[in-house]
């Protein structure tokens, strides 16, 4: 039976979404793994999103808490808001209380990826503060560490991401994920999918 990896994300301007798409490719490069993209529910009205200049959402399905149980592993993605996950993703996690009560997600591996507005905007604090969500559910946090190799030590160009997970800088919104950032995202997908596969096969 295939190992199911769910990539669950929130993206307002598309930066996290681009990383998610590359993470999916990486996860699917592992034999025997099925990866699926999911969005969390939007909490802002279309009117407010329009005033904020947010583009239309893509066609990735919106996930419900109970659908998380189907997956063998997760990679959660979100932009930062003052060094923490965006409220939309936090609202979704807040809705998983039923799963927390039964510890339905305990023992499942999970990774984190993110987008920040600037280099000091939360490339470490955003995933670090998000780990509490995983801990309460009993999930196993899987960082990428320095497994991306030389890409983790790149000093000649601006690069998002950290040992916690893949990342990008949105800047004023016009900057898009670079090839190096997308490469790190692909690597994260492959890395966590491999871990999820190993854990499932050991049960």
PDB file of C-alpha atoms in Angstrom:
ATOM      1  CA  UNK A   1       0.000   0.000   0.000  1.00  0.00           C
ATOM      2  CA  UNK A   2       1.293   3.452  -0.949  1.00  0.00           C
ATOM      3  CA  UNK A   3       2.587   5.873   1.648  1.00  0.00           C
ATOM      4  CA  UNK A   4       0.362   8.955   1.674  1.00  0.00           C
ATOM      5  CA  UNK A   5       1.978  12.340   2.236  1.00  0.00           C
ATOM      6  CA  UNK A   6      -0.295  15.343   2.572  1.00  0.00           C
ATOM      7  CA  UNK A   7       1.141  18.792   1.825  1.00  0.00           C
ATOM      8  CA  UNK A   8      -1.185  21.131   3.681  1.00  0.00           C
ATOM      9  CA  UNK A   9      -0.652  24.855   3.246  1.00  0.00           C
ATOM     10  CA  UNK A  10      -1.973  28.387   3.334  1.00  0.00           C
ATOM     11  CA  UNK A  11      -0.800  30.870   0.735  1.00  0.00           C
ATOM     12  CA  UNK A  12      -2.113  34.391   0.270  1.00  0.00           C
ATOM     13  CA  UNK A  13       0.100  35.660  -2.556  1.00  0.00           C
ATOM     14  CA  UNK A  14       1.375  32.395  -4.035  1.00  0.00           C
ATOM     15  CA  UNK A  15       4.878  32.107  -2.581  1.00  0.00           C
ATOM     16  CA  UNK A  16       4.077  29.236  -0.218  1.00  0.00           C
ATOM     17  CA  UNK A  17       2.014  27.626  -2.972  1.00  0.00           C
ATOM     18  CA  UNK A  18       5.011  27.511  -5.318  1.00  0.00           C
ATOM     19  CA  UNK A  19       7.102  25.844  -2.639  1.00  0.00           C
ATOM     20  CA  UNK A  20       4.261  23.378  -1.998  1.00  0.00           C
ATOM     21  CA  UNK A  21       4.126  22.379  -5.646  1.00  0.00           C
ATOM     22  CA  UNK A  22       7.846  21.676  -5.680  1.00  0.00           C
ATOM     23  CA  UNK A  23       7.637  19.770  -2.393  1.00  0.00           C
ATOM     24  CA  UNK A  24       4.956  17.580  -3.963  1.00  0.00           C
ATOM     25  CA  UNK A  25       7.294  16.761  -6.852  1.00  0.00           C
ATOM     26  CA  UNK A  26      10.016  15.816  -4.405  1.00  0.00           C
ATOM     27  CA  UNK A  27       7.710  13.582  -2.375  1.00  0.00           C
ATOM     28  CA  UNK A  28       6.447  11.861  -5.510  1.00  0.00           C
ATOM     29  CA  UNK A  29      10.009  11.114  -6.599  1.00  0.00           C
ATOM     30  CA  UNK A  30      10.128   8.508  -3.823  1.00  0.00           C
ATOM     31  CA  UNK A  31       8.883   5.153  -5.064  1.00  0.00           C
ATOM     32  CA  UNK A  32       5.675   4.049  -3.415  1.00  0.00           C
ATOM     33  CA  UNK A  33       4.685   7.513  -2.195  1.00  0.00           C
ATOM     34  CA  UNK A  34       1.495   9.360  -3.128  1.00  0.00           C
ATOM     35  CA  UNK A  35       1.540  13.091  -2.412  1.00  0.00           C
ATOM     36  CA  UNK A  36      -1.452  15.422  -2.409  1.00  0.00           C
ATOM     37  CA  UNK A  37      -1.795  19.181  -2.078  1.00  0.00           C
ATOM     38  CA  UNK A  38      -4.405  20.628   0.286  1.00  0.00           C
ATOM     39  CA  UNK A  39      -5.292  24.171   1.261  1.00  0.00           C
ATOM     40  CA  UNK A  40      -6.638  25.172   4.659  1.00  0.00           C
ATOM     41  CA  UNK A  41      -9.837  27.245   4.767  1.00  0.00           C
ATOM     42  CA  UNK A  42      -9.581  30.966   4.166  1.00  0.00           C
ATOM     43  CA  UNK A  43     -10.785  33.112   7.052  1.00  0.00           C
ATOM     44  CA  UNK A  44     -10.881  36.456   5.232  1.00  0.00           C
ATOM     45  CA  UNK A  45     -13.770  37.559   3.031  1.00  0.00           C
ATOM     46  CA  UNK A  46     -13.322  37.954  -0.748  1.00  0.00           C
ATOM     47  CA  UNK A  47     -13.810  41.700  -0.263  1.00  0.00           C
ATOM     48  CA  UNK A  48     -10.913  41.969   2.180  1.00  0.00           C
ATOM     49  CA  UNK A  49      -8.694  39.720   0.063  1.00  0.00           C
ATOM     50  CA  UNK A  50      -9.440  41.921  -2.935  1.00  0.00           C
ATOM     51  CA  UNK A  51      -8.415  45.045  -1.046  1.00  0.00           C
ATOM     52  CA  UNK A  52      -5.190  43.280  -0.059  1.00  0.00           C
ATOM     53  CA  UNK A  53      -4.426  42.461  -3.679  1.00  0.00           C
ATOM     54  CA  UNK A  54      -4.504  38.710  -3.130  1.00  0.00           C
ATOM     55  CA  UNK A  55      -4.887  36.635  -6.315  1.00  0.00           C
ATOM     56  CA  UNK A  56      -7.540  33.977  -6.810  1.00  0.00           C
ATOM     57  CA  UNK A  57      -6.955  30.683  -5.001  1.00  0.00           C
ATOM     58  CA  UNK A  58      -5.932  27.723  -7.115  1.00  0.00           C
ATOM     59  CA  UNK A  59      -7.961  24.533  -7.411  1.00  0.00           C
ATOM     60  CA  UNK A  60      -6.257  22.537  -4.649  1.00  0.00           C
ATOM     61  CA  UNK A  61      -9.008  21.100  -2.418  1.00  0.00           C
ATOM     62  CA  UNK A  62      -9.710  22.556   1.007  1.00  0.00           C
ATOM     63  CA  UNK A  63      -8.946  20.078   3.762  1.00  0.00           C
ATOM     64  CA  UNK A  64     -11.029  19.253   6.821  1.00  0.00           C
ATOM     65  CA  UNK A  65      -9.461  18.113  10.104  1.00  0.00           C
ATOM     66  CA  UNK A  66     -10.714  14.547   9.846  1.00  0.00           C
ATOM     67  CA  UNK A  67      -9.004  14.081   6.473  1.00  0.00           C
ATOM     68  CA  UNK A  68      -5.629  14.413   8.195  1.00  0.00           C
ATOM     69  CA  UNK A  69      -6.096  10.935   9.645  1.00  0.00           C
ATOM     70  CA  UNK A  70      -5.797   9.416   6.153  1.00  0.00           C
ATOM     71  CA  UNK A  71      -2.167  10.516   5.733  1.00  0.00           C
ATOM     72  CA  UNK A  72       0.999   8.737   6.796  1.00  0.00           C
ATOM     73  CA  UNK A  73       2.987  11.976   6.911  1.00  0.00           C
ATOM     74  CA  UNK A  74       2.616  15.728   6.516  1.00  0.00           C
ATOM     75  CA  UNK A  75       4.435  18.788   5.302  1.00  0.00           C
ATOM     76  CA  UNK A  76       2.758  21.959   6.554  1.00  0.00           C
ATOM     77  CA  UNK A  77       3.375  25.330   4.909  1.00  0.00           C
ATOM     78  CA  UNK A  78       2.409  28.911   5.701  1.00  0.00           C
ATOM     79  CA  UNK A  79       3.597  32.514   5.508  1.00  0.00           C
ATOM     80  CA  UNK A  80       4.728  34.262   8.647  1.00  0.00           C
ATOM     81  CA  UNK A  81       2.900  36.942  10.550  1.00  0.00           C
ATOM     82  CA  UNK A  82       5.211  38.665  13.040  1.00  0.00           C
ATOM     83  CA  UNK A  83       7.441  35.597  13.276  1.00  0.00           C
ATOM     84  CA  UNK A  84       4.635  33.044  13.676  1.00  0.00           C
ATOM     85  CA  UNK A  85       2.330  31.067  11.386  1.00  0.00           C
ATOM     86  CA  UNK A  86      -0.431  33.005   9.637  1.00  0.00           C
ATOM     87  CA  UNK A  87      -3.772  33.137  11.459  1.00  0.00           C
ATOM     88  CA  UNK A  88      -5.506  31.114   8.752  1.00  0.00           C
ATOM     89  CA  UNK A  89      -3.292  28.113   9.417  1.00  0.00           C
ATOM     90  CA  UNK A  90      -3.514  28.568  13.173  1.00  0.00           C
ATOM     91  CA  UNK A  91      -7.311  28.619  12.890  1.00  0.00           C
ATOM     92  CA  UNK A  92      -7.160  25.298  11.070  1.00  0.00           C
ATOM     93  CA  UNK A  93      -4.908  23.786  13.715  1.00  0.00           C
ATOM     94  CA  UNK A  94      -7.280  25.104  16.384  1.00  0.00           C
ATOM     95  CA  UNK A  95     -10.051  23.105  14.699  1.00  0.00           C
ATOM     96  CA  UNK A  96      -8.204  19.802  15.184  1.00  0.00           C
ATOM     97  CA  UNK A  97      -9.134  19.475  18.849  1.00  0.00           C
ATOM     98  CA  UNK A  98     -11.057  16.269  18.228  1.00  0.00           C
ATOM     99  CA  UNK A  99      -7.972  14.643  16.740  1.00  0.00           C
ATOM    100  CA  UNK A 100      -5.877  15.920  19.638  1.00  0.00           C
ATOM    101  CA  UNK A 101      -8.274  14.413  22.164  1.00  0.00           C
ATOM    102  CA  UNK A 102      -7.882  10.942  20.626  1.00  0.00           C
ATOM    103  CA  UNK A 103      -4.219  11.488  19.613  1.00  0.00           C
ATOM    104  CA  UNK A 104      -5.179  10.319  16.139  1.00  0.00           C
ATOM    105  CA  UNK A 105      -2.072  11.913  14.591  1.00  0.00           C
ATOM    106  CA  UNK A 106       0.428  10.702  17.190  1.00  0.00           C
ATOM    107  CA  UNK A 107       3.531   9.108  15.730  1.00  0.00           C
ATOM    108  CA  UNK A 108       3.074  10.568  12.255  1.00  0.00           C
ATOM    109  CA  UNK A 109       6.043  12.484  10.800  1.00  0.00           C
ATOM    110  CA  UNK A 110       5.603  16.135   9.855  1.00  0.00           C
ATOM    111  CA  UNK A 111       7.748  18.858   8.343  1.00  0.00           C
ATOM    112  CA  UNK A 112       7.299  22.616   8.004  1.00  0.00           C
ATOM    113  CA  UNK A 113       7.992  25.138   5.221  1.00  0.00           C
ATOM    114  CA  UNK A 114       7.405  28.871   5.147  1.00  0.00           C
ATOM    115  CA  UNK A 115       7.649  32.279   3.516  1.00  0.00           C
ATOM    116  CA  UNK A 116       8.696  35.539   5.158  1.00  0.00           C
ATOM    117  CA  UNK A 117       8.794  39.115   3.996  1.00  0.00           C
ATOM    118  CA  UNK A 118      12.436  39.740   4.859  1.00  0.00           C
ATOM    119  CA  UNK A 119      15.629  38.015   5.967  1.00  0.00           C
ATOM    120  CA  UNK A 120      14.913  38.856   9.596  1.00  0.00           C
ATOM    121  CA  UNK A 121      11.211  38.130   9.279  1.00  0.00           C
ATOM    122  CA  UNK A 122      11.033  34.678  10.833  1.00  0.00           C
ATOM    123  CA  UNK A 123      12.887  32.000   8.841  1.00  0.00           C
ATOM    124  CA  UNK A 124      13.638  30.278  12.153  1.00  0.00           C
ATOM    125  CA  UNK A 125      11.050  31.632  14.588  1.00  0.00           C
ATOM    126  CA  UNK A 126       8.122  30.717  12.329  1.00  0.00           C
ATOM    127  CA  UNK A 127       8.859  26.975  12.238  1.00  0.00           C
ATOM    128  CA  UNK A 128      10.191  27.006  15.801  1.00  0.00           C
ATOM    129  CA  UNK A 129       6.929  28.376  17.202  1.00  0.00           C
ATOM    130  CA  UNK A 130       4.908  26.044  14.955  1.00  0.00           C
ATOM    131  CA  UNK A 131       6.502  22.932  16.445  1.00  0.00           C
ATOM    132  CA  UNK A 132       4.234  23.311  19.486  1.00  0.00           C
ATOM    133  CA  UNK A 133       1.278  22.321  17.289  1.00  0.00           C
ATOM    134  CA  UNK A 134       3.008  19.084  16.326  1.00  0.00           C
ATOM    135  CA  UNK A 135       4.075  18.328  19.886  1.00  0.00           C
ATOM    136  CA  UNK A 136       0.562  18.521  21.304  1.00  0.00           C
ATOM    137  CA  UNK A 137      -0.643  16.106  18.628  1.00  0.00           C
ATOM    138  CA  UNK A 138       2.231  13.727  19.315  1.00  0.00           C
ATOM    139  CA  UNK A 139       3.540  14.085  15.771  1.00  0.00           C
ATOM    140  CA  UNK A 140       7.231  13.592  14.996  1.00  0.00           C
ATOM    141  CA  UNK A 141       8.896  16.760  13.734  1.00  0.00           C
ATOM    142  CA  UNK A 142      11.215  16.017  10.811  1.00  0.00           C
ATOM    143  CA  UNK A 143      13.578  18.918  10.015  1.00  0.00           C
ATOM    144  CA  UNK A 144      15.757  18.876   6.926  1.00  0.00           C
ATOM    145  CA  UNK A 145      18.832  19.654   9.005  1.00  0.00           C
ATOM    146  CA  UNK A 146      21.738  20.153   6.628  1.00  0.00           C
ATOM    147  CA  UNK A 147      20.807  17.264   4.339  1.00  0.00           C
ATOM    148  CA  UNK A 148      20.446  19.709   1.419  1.00  0.00           C
ATOM    149  CA  UNK A 149      24.239  19.851   1.388  1.00  0.00           C
ATOM    150  CA  UNK A 150      26.065  22.768  -0.204  1.00  0.00           C
ATOM    151  CA  UNK A 151      22.776  24.584  -0.801  1.00  0.00           C
ATOM    152  CA  UNK A 152      22.496  25.180   2.927  1.00  0.00           C
ATOM    153  CA  UNK A 153      25.774  27.108   2.926  1.00  0.00           C
ATOM    154  CA  UNK A 154      25.121  29.338  -0.104  1.00  0.00           C
ATOM    155  CA  UNK A 155      26.430  32.837   0.590  1.00  0.00           C
ATOM    156  CA  UNK A 156      26.479  34.427  -2.862  1.00  0.00           C
ATOM    157  CA  UNK A 157      22.731  34.887  -3.184  1.00  0.00           C
ATOM    158  CA  UNK A 158      19.806  35.611  -0.912  1.00  0.00           C
ATOM    159  CA  UNK A 159      18.200  32.306   0.064  1.00  0.00           C
ATOM    160  CA  UNK A 160      15.306  31.422   2.306  1.00  0.00           C
ATOM    161  CA  UNK A 161      15.017  28.267   4.355  1.00  0.00           C
ATOM    162  CA  UNK A 162      16.803  26.927   7.416  1.00  0.00           C
ATOM    163  CA  UNK A 163      17.534  23.574   9.058  1.00  0.00           C
ATOM    164  CA  UNK A 164      13.876  23.609  10.108  1.00  0.00           C
ATOM    165  CA  UNK A 165      12.596  23.468   6.533  1.00  0.00           C
ATOM    166  CA  UNK A 166      12.406  25.031   3.086  1.00  0.00           C
ATOM    167  CA  UNK A 167      11.592  28.718   2.839  1.00  0.00           C
ATOM    168  CA  UNK A 168      11.517  31.761   0.627  1.00  0.00           C
ATOM    169  CA  UNK A 169      11.471  35.535   0.924  1.00  0.00           C
ATOM    170  CA  UNK A 170       8.458  37.349  -0.510  1.00  0.00           C
ATOM    171  CA  UNK A 171       9.865  40.849  -0.118  1.00  0.00           C
ATOM    172  CA  UNK A 172       7.268  43.338  -1.331  1.00  0.00           C
ATOM    173  CA  UNK A 173       5.476  40.503  -3.069  1.00  0.00           C
ATOM    174  CA  UNK A 174       7.240  40.735  -6.409  1.00  0.00           C
ATOM    175  CA  UNK A 175      10.103  38.413  -5.484  1.00  0.00           C
ATOM    176  CA  UNK A 176       9.426  34.782  -6.342  1.00  0.00           C
ATOM    177  CA  UNK A 177      11.130  31.609  -5.057  1.00  0.00           C
ATOM    178  CA  UNK A 178      14.527  31.139  -6.687  1.00  0.00           C
ATOM    179  CA  UNK A 179      15.814  27.957  -8.287  1.00  0.00           C
ATOM    180  CA  UNK A 180      17.877  27.283  -5.176  1.00  0.00           C
ATOM    181  CA  UNK A 181      14.852  27.725  -2.912  1.00  0.00           C
ATOM    182  CA  UNK A 182      12.754  25.490  -5.146  1.00  0.00           C
ATOM    183  CA  UNK A 183      15.542  22.913  -5.097  1.00  0.00           C
ATOM    184  CA  UNK A 184      15.494  22.948  -1.318  1.00  0.00           C
ATOM    185  CA  UNK A 185      11.711  22.509  -1.386  1.00  0.00           C
ATOM    186  CA  UNK A 186      12.030  19.503  -3.712  1.00  0.00           C
ATOM    187  CA  UNK A 187      14.642  18.059  -1.371  1.00  0.00           C
ATOM    188  CA  UNK A 188      12.386  18.544   1.648  1.00  0.00           C
ATOM    189  CA  UNK A 189       9.541  16.721  -0.052  1.00  0.00           C
ATOM    190  CA  UNK A 190      11.811  13.819  -0.950  1.00  0.00           C
ATOM    191  CA  UNK A 191      13.402  13.724   2.502  1.00  0.00           C
ATOM    192  CA  UNK A 192      10.182  13.673   4.509  1.00  0.00           C
ATOM    193  CA  UNK A 193       8.475  11.265   2.120  1.00  0.00           C
ATOM    194  CA  UNK A 194      11.396   8.871   2.586  1.00  0.00           C
ATOM    195  CA  UNK A 195      11.084   9.129   6.370  1.00  0.00           C
ATOM    196  CA  UNK A 196       7.324   8.585   6.220  1.00  0.00           C
ATOM    197  CA  UNK A 197       7.815   5.528   4.017  1.00  0.00           C
ATOM    198  CA  UNK A 198      10.390   4.028   6.389  1.00  0.00           C
ATOM    199  CA  UNK A 199       8.163   4.592   9.410  1.00  0.00           C
ATOM    200  CA  UNK A 200       5.156   3.040   7.726  1.00  0.00           C
ATOM    201  CA  UNK A 201       7.105  -0.018   6.605  1.00  0.00           C
ATOM    202  CA  UNK A 202       8.406  -0.574  10.133  1.00  0.00           C
ATOM    203  CA  UNK A 203       4.949  -0.837  11.691  1.00  0.00           C
TER     204      UNK A 203
END
